[in-house]
CSV table of C-alpha atoms and ligand atoms in Angstrom, one decimal:
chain,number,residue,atom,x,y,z
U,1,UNK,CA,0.0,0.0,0.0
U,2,UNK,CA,1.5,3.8,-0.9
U,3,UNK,CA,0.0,6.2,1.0
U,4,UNK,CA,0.6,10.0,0.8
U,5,UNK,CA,0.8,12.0,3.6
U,6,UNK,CA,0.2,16.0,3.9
U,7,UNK,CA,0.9,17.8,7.3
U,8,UNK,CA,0.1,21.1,6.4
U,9,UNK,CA,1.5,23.9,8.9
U,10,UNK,CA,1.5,27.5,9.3
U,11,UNK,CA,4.6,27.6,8.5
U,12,UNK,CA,5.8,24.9,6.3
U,13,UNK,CA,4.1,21.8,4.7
U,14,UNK,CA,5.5,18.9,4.8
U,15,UNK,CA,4.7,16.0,1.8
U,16,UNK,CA,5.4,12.5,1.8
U,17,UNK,CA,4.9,8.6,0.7
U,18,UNK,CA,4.7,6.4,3.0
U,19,UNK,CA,3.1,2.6,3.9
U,20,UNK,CA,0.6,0.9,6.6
U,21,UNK,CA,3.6,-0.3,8.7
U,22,UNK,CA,4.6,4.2,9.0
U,23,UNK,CA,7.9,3.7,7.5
U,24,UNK,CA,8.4,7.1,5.4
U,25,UNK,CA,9.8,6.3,1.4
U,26,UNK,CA,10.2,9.7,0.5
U,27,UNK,CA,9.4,13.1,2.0
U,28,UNK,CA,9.7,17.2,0.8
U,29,UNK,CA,8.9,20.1,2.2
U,30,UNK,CA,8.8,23.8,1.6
U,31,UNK,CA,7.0,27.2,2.9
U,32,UNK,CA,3.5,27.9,3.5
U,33,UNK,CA,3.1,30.7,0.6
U,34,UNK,CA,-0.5,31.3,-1.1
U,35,UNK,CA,-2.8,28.5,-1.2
U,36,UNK,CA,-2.5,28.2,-4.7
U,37,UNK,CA,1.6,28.4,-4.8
U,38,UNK,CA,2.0,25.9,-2.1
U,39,UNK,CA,-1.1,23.2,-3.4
U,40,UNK,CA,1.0,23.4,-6.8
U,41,UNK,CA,3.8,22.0,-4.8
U,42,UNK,CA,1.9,19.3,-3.5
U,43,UNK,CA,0.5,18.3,-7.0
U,44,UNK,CA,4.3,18.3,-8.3
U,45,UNK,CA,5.1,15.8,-5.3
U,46,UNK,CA,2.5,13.6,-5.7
U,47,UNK,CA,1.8,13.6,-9.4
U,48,UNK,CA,2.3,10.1,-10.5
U,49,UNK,CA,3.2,8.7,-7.4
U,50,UNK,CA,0.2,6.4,-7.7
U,51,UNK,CA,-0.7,6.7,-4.0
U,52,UNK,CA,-3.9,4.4,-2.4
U,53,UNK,CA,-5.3,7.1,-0.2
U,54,UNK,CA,-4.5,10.6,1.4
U,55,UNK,CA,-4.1,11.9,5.0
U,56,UNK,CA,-3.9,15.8,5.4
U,57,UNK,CA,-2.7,16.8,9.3
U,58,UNK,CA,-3.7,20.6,9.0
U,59,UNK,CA,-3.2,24.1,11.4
U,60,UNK,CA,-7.1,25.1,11.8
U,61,UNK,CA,-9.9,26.1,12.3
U,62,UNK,CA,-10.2,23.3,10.1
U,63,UNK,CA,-14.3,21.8,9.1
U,64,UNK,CA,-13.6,18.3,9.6
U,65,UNK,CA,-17.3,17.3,9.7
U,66,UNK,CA,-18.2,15.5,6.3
U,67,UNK,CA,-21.5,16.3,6.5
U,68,UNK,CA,-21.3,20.0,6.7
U,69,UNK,CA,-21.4,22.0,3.4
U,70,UNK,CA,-17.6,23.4,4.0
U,71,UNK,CA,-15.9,20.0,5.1
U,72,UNK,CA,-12.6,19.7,3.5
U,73,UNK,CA,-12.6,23.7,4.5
U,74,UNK,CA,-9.5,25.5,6.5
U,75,UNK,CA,-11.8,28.1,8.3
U,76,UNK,CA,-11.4,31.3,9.6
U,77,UNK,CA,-7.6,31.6,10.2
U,78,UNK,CA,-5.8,34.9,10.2
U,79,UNK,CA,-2.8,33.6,7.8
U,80,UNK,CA,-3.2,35.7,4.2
U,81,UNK,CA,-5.3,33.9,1.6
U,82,UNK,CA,-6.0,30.6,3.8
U,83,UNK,CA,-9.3,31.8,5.4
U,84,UNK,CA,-12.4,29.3,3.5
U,85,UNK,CA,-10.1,27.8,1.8
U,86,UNK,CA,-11.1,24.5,0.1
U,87,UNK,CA,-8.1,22.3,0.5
U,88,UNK,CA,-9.4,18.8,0.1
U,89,UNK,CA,-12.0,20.5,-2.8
U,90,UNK,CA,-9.0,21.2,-5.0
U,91,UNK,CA,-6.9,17.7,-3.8
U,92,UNK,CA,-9.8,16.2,-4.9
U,93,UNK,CA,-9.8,17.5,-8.3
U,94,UNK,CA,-6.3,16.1,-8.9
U,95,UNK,CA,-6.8,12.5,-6.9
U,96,UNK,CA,-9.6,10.3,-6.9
U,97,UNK,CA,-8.5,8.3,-3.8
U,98,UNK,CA,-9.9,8.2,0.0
U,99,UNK,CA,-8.9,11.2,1.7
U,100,UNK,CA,-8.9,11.9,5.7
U,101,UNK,CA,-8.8,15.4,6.5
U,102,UNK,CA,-7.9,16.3,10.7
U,103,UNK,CA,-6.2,18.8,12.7
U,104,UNK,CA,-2.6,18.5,12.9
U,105,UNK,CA,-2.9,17.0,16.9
U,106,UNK,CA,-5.2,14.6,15.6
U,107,UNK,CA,-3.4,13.6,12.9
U,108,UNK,CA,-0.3,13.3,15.5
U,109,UNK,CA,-2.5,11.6,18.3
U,110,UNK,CA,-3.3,9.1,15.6
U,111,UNK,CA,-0.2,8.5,14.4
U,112,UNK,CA,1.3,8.1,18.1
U,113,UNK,CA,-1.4,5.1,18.4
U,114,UNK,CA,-0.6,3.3,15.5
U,115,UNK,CA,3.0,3.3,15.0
U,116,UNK,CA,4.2,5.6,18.1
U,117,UNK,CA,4.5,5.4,22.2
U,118,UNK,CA,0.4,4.7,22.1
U,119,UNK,CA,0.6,1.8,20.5
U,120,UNK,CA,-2.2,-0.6,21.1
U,121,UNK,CA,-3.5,1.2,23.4
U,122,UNK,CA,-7.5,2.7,22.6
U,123,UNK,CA,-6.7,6.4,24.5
U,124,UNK,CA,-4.5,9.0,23.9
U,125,UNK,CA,-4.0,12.6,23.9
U,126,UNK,CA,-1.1,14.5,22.1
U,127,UNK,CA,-0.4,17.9,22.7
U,128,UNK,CA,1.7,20.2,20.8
U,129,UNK,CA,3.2,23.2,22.3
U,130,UNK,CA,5.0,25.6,19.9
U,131,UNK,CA,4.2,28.1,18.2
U,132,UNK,CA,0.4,27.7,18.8
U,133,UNK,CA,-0.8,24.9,21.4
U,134,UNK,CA,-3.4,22.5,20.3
U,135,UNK,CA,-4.4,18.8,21.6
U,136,UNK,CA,-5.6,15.9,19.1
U,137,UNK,CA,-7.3,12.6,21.5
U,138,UNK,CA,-8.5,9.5,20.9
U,139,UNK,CA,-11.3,8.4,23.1
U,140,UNK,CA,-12.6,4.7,23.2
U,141,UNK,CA,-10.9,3.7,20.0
U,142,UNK,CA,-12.1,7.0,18.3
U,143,UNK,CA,-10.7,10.5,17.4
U,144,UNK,CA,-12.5,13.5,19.4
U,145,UNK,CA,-14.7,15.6,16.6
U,146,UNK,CA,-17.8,16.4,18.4
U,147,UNK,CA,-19.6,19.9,17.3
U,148,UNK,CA,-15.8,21.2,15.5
U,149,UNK,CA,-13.1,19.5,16.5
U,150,UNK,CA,-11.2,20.4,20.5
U,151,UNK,CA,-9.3,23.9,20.9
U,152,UNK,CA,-7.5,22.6,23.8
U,153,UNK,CA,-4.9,25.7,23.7
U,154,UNK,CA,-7.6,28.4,24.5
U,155,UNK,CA,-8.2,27.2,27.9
U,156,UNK,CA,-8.1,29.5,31.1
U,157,UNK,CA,-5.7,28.8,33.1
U,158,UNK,CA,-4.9,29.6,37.2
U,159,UNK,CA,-2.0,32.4,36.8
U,160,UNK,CA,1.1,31.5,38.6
U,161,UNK,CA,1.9,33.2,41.1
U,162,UNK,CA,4.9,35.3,39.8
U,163,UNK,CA,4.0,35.8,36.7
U,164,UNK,CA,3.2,39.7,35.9
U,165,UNK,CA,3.1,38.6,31.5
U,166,UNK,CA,-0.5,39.5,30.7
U,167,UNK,CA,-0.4,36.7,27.8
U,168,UNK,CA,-0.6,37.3,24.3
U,169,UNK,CA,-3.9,34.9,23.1
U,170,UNK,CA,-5.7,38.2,21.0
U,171,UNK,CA,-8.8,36.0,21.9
U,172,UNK,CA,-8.2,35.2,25.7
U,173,UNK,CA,-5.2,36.9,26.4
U,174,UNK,CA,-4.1,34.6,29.4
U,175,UNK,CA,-5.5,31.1,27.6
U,176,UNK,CA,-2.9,28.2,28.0
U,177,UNK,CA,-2.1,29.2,24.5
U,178,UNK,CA,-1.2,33.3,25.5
U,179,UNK,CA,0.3,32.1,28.6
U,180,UNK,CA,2.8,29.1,27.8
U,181,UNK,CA,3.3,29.0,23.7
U,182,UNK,CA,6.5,29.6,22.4
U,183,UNK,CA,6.0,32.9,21.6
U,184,UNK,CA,4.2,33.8,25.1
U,185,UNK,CA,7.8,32.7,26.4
U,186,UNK,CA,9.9,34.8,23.9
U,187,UNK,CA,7.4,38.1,25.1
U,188,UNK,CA,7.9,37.2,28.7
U,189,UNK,CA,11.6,37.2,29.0
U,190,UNK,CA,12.6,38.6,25.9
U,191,UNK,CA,14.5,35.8,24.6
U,192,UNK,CA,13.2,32.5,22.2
U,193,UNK,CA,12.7,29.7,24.4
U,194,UNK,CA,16.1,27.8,22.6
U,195,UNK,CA,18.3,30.9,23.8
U,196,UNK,CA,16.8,30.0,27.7
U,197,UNK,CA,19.5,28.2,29.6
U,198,UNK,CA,17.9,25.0,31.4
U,199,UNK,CA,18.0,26.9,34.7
U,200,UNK,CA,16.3,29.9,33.3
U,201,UNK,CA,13.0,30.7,35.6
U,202,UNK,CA,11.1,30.4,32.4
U,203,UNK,CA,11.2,26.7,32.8
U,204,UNK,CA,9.7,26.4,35.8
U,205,UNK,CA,7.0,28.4,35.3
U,206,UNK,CA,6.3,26.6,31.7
U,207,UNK,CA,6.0,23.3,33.4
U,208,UNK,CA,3.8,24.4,36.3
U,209,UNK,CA,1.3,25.9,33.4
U,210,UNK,CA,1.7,22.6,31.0
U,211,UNK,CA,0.9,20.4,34.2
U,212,UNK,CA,-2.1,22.2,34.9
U,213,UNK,CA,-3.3,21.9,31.6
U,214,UNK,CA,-2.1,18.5,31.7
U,215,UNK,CA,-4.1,17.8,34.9
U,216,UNK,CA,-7.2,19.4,33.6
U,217,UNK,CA,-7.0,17.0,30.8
U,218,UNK,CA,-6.5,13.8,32.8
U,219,UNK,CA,-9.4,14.9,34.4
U,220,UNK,CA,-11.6,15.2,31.9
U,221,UNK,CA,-10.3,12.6,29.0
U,222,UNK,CA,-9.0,9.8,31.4
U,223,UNK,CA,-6.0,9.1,28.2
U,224,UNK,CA,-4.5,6.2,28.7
U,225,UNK,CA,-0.9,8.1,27.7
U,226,UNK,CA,0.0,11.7,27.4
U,227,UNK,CA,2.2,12.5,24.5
U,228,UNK,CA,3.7,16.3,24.6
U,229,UNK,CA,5.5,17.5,21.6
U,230,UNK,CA,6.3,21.0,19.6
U,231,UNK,CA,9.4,23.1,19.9
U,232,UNK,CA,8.6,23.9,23.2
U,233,UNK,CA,9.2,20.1,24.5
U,234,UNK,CA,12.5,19.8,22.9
U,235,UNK,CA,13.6,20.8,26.2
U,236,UNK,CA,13.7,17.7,28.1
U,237,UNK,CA,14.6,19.4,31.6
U,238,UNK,CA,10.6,20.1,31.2
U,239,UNK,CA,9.3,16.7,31.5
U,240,UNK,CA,10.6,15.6,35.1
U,241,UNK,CA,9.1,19.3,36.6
U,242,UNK,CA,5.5,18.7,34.4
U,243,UNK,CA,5.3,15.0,36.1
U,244,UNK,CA,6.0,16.2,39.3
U,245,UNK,CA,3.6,18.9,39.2
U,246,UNK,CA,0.8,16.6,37.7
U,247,UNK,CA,1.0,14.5,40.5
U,248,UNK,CA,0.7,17.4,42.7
U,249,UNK,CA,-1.9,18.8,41.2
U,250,UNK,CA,-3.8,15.5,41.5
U,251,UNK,CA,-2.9,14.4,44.9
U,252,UNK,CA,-3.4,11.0,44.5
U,253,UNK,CA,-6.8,11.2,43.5
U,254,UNK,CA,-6.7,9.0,40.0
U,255,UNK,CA,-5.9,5.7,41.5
U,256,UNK,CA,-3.7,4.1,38.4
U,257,UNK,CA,-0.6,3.0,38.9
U,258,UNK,CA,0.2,4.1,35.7
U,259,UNK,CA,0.0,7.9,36.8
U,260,UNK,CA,1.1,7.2,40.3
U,261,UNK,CA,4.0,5.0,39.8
U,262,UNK,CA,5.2,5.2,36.4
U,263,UNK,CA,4.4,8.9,35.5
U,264,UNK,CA,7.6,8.7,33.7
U,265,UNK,CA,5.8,6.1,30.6
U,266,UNK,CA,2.8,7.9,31.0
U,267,UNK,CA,4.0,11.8,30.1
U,268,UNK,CA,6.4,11.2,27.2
U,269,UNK,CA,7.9,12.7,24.1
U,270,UNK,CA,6.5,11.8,21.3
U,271,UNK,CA,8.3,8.7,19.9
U,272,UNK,CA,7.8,9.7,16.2
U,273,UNK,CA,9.6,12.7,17.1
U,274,UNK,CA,10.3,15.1,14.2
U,275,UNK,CA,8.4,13.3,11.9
U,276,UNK,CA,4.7,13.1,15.2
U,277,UNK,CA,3.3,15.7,12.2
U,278,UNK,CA,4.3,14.1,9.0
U,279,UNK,CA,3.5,10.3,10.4
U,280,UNK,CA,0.3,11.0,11.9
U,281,UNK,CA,-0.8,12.6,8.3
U,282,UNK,CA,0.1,9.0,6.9
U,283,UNK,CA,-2.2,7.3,10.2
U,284,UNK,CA,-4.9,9.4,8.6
U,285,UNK,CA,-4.1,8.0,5.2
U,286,UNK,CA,-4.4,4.7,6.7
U,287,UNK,CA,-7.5,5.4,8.4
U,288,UNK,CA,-9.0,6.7,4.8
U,289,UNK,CA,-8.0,3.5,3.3
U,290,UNK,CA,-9.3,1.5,5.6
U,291,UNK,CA,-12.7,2.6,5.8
S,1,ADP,P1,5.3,25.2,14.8
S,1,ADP,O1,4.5,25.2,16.0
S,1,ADP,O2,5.4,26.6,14.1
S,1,ADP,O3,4.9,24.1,13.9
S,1,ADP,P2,7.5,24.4,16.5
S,1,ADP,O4,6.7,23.3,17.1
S,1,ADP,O5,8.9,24.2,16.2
S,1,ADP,O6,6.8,24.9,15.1
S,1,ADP,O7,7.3,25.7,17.5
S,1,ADP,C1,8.0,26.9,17.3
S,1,ADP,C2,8.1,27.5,18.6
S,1,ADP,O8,8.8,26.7,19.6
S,1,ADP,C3,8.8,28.9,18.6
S,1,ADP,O9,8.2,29.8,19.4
S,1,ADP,C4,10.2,28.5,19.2
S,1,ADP,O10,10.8,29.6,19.9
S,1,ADP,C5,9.9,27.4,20.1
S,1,ADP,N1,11.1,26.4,20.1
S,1,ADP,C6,11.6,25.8,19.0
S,1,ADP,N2,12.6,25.0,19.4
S,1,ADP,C7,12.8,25.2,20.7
S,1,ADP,C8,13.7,24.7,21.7
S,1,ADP,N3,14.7,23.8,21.3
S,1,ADP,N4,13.5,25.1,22.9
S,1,ADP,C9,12.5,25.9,23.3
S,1,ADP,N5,11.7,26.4,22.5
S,1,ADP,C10,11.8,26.1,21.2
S,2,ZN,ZN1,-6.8,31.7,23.5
């Protein structure tokens, strides 16, 4: 089976071919410029590759719901030229194939559970934290839609105690997202989160907010393992301070031994690593094809 994979970022998309086992054949990538630019560049890729079936990982607001007149849609995002734009409408026009069309943290919680550190297992939730925050989960088997799809960045957080950085969400201001993103890092100290040394302050304060969150989360999904990844995570010193807290924060009250004695299986890195975006497009792929 060739399957193509799409994780399309802010930033940069990345294209590739890959099969059901998630080994990668070949993968490109290149800027996010106008739609029309960068879906030419995705044609050129794929153009007589002969793939199966498609997975697109995308930054949102995405319309995943197939049975809503703009599915396929990216929504209302600020980024020049993307707002309503039809992205699996014009793939479509080029490949007849099954297509699955997510979020980006979908795609990635997907691709943790088949090929990743959730393998096998029916419940997980991935979070990214970089330059926006966003979580993807699988519940029973099944990844979370309901009425959109989750904007698990945006919630409302308890402020830490010494933190005077107002957060820069233009929505919520002090969301998870305005509080602990990359770039709510970079506005608080004045530095990029890679230029912090490990013993920075920054670090502790970014855990304390990511284990809250993380907490909330528990709380509410019950995942069976947490996957962090982004930029943000590549700083490793972070995931000993967010286990700590998490178990803090829930005093003992979620009686697994997975959370209270092996917290360090339970909150990991994701084990695609670089390629949690680009792999979890190809999970969707799989998905399409299977169903
Ligand atoms: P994106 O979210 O745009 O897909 P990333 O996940 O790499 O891309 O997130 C970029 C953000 O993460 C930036 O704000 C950057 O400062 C931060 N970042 C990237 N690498 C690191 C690192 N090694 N340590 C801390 N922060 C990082
Ligand atoms: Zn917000």
């Amino acid at each position: 089976m060739r399957l193509g994979a799409i994780e399309a970022g802010g930033t940069k998309f990345v294209v590739a071919i890959g099969d059901e086992t998630g080994k990668l054949i070949e993968r490109a990538s290149f800027p996010t410029t106008s739609p029309q630019e960068t879906l030419e560049k995705v044609c050129a890729f794929f153009d007589g590759k002969d793939i199966d079936a498609l997975g697109i990982g995308s930054f949102g607001p995405i319309d995943p719901d197939q049975a809503s007149p703009t599915y396929g849609y990216i929504t209302t995002t600020p980024k020049p030229g993307w707002a309503n734009y039809n992205i699996v409408g014009e793939l479509k026009k080029h490949y007849d194939i099954p297509m699955a069309f997510d979020t980006d943290v979908n795609g990635a919680a997907l691709g943790e559970a088949y090929f990743g550190s959730a393998r096998g297992l029916d419940s997980a939730l991935y979070l990214t934290i970089g330059t926006g925050i966003g979580g993807g989960a699988i519940v029973e088997g099944h990844l979370v839609h309901g009425l959109l799809h989750p904007e698990m960045g945006h919630v409302r957080l308890v402020r830490h105690p010494q933190d005077t950085f107002e957060g820069n969400c233009p929505y919520h201001q002090a969301c998870f997202e305005g509080l602990a993103s990359g770039p709510a890092i970079e506005k608080r100290w004045g530095k990029k989160g890679q230029e912090l040394a490990p013993d920075h302050p920054a670090w502790e304060m970014e855990a304390w907010y990511i284990a809250q969150a993380v907490s909330l989360y528990i709380l509410v999904l019950s995942p069976k393992k947490i996957i962090l990844g982004g930029g943000v995570m590549k700083q490793a010193h972070l995931f000993p301070m967010i286990r700590r807290y998490t178990l803090e924060n829930l005093n003992r009250y979620v009686q697994k031994d997975d959370i209270l004695k092996d917290i360090d299986h339970y909150i990991v890195y994701p084990e695609l690593g670089d390629n949690a975006g680009v792999i979890g497009a190809l999970a969707l792929a799989k998905k399409a094809f299977n169903q």
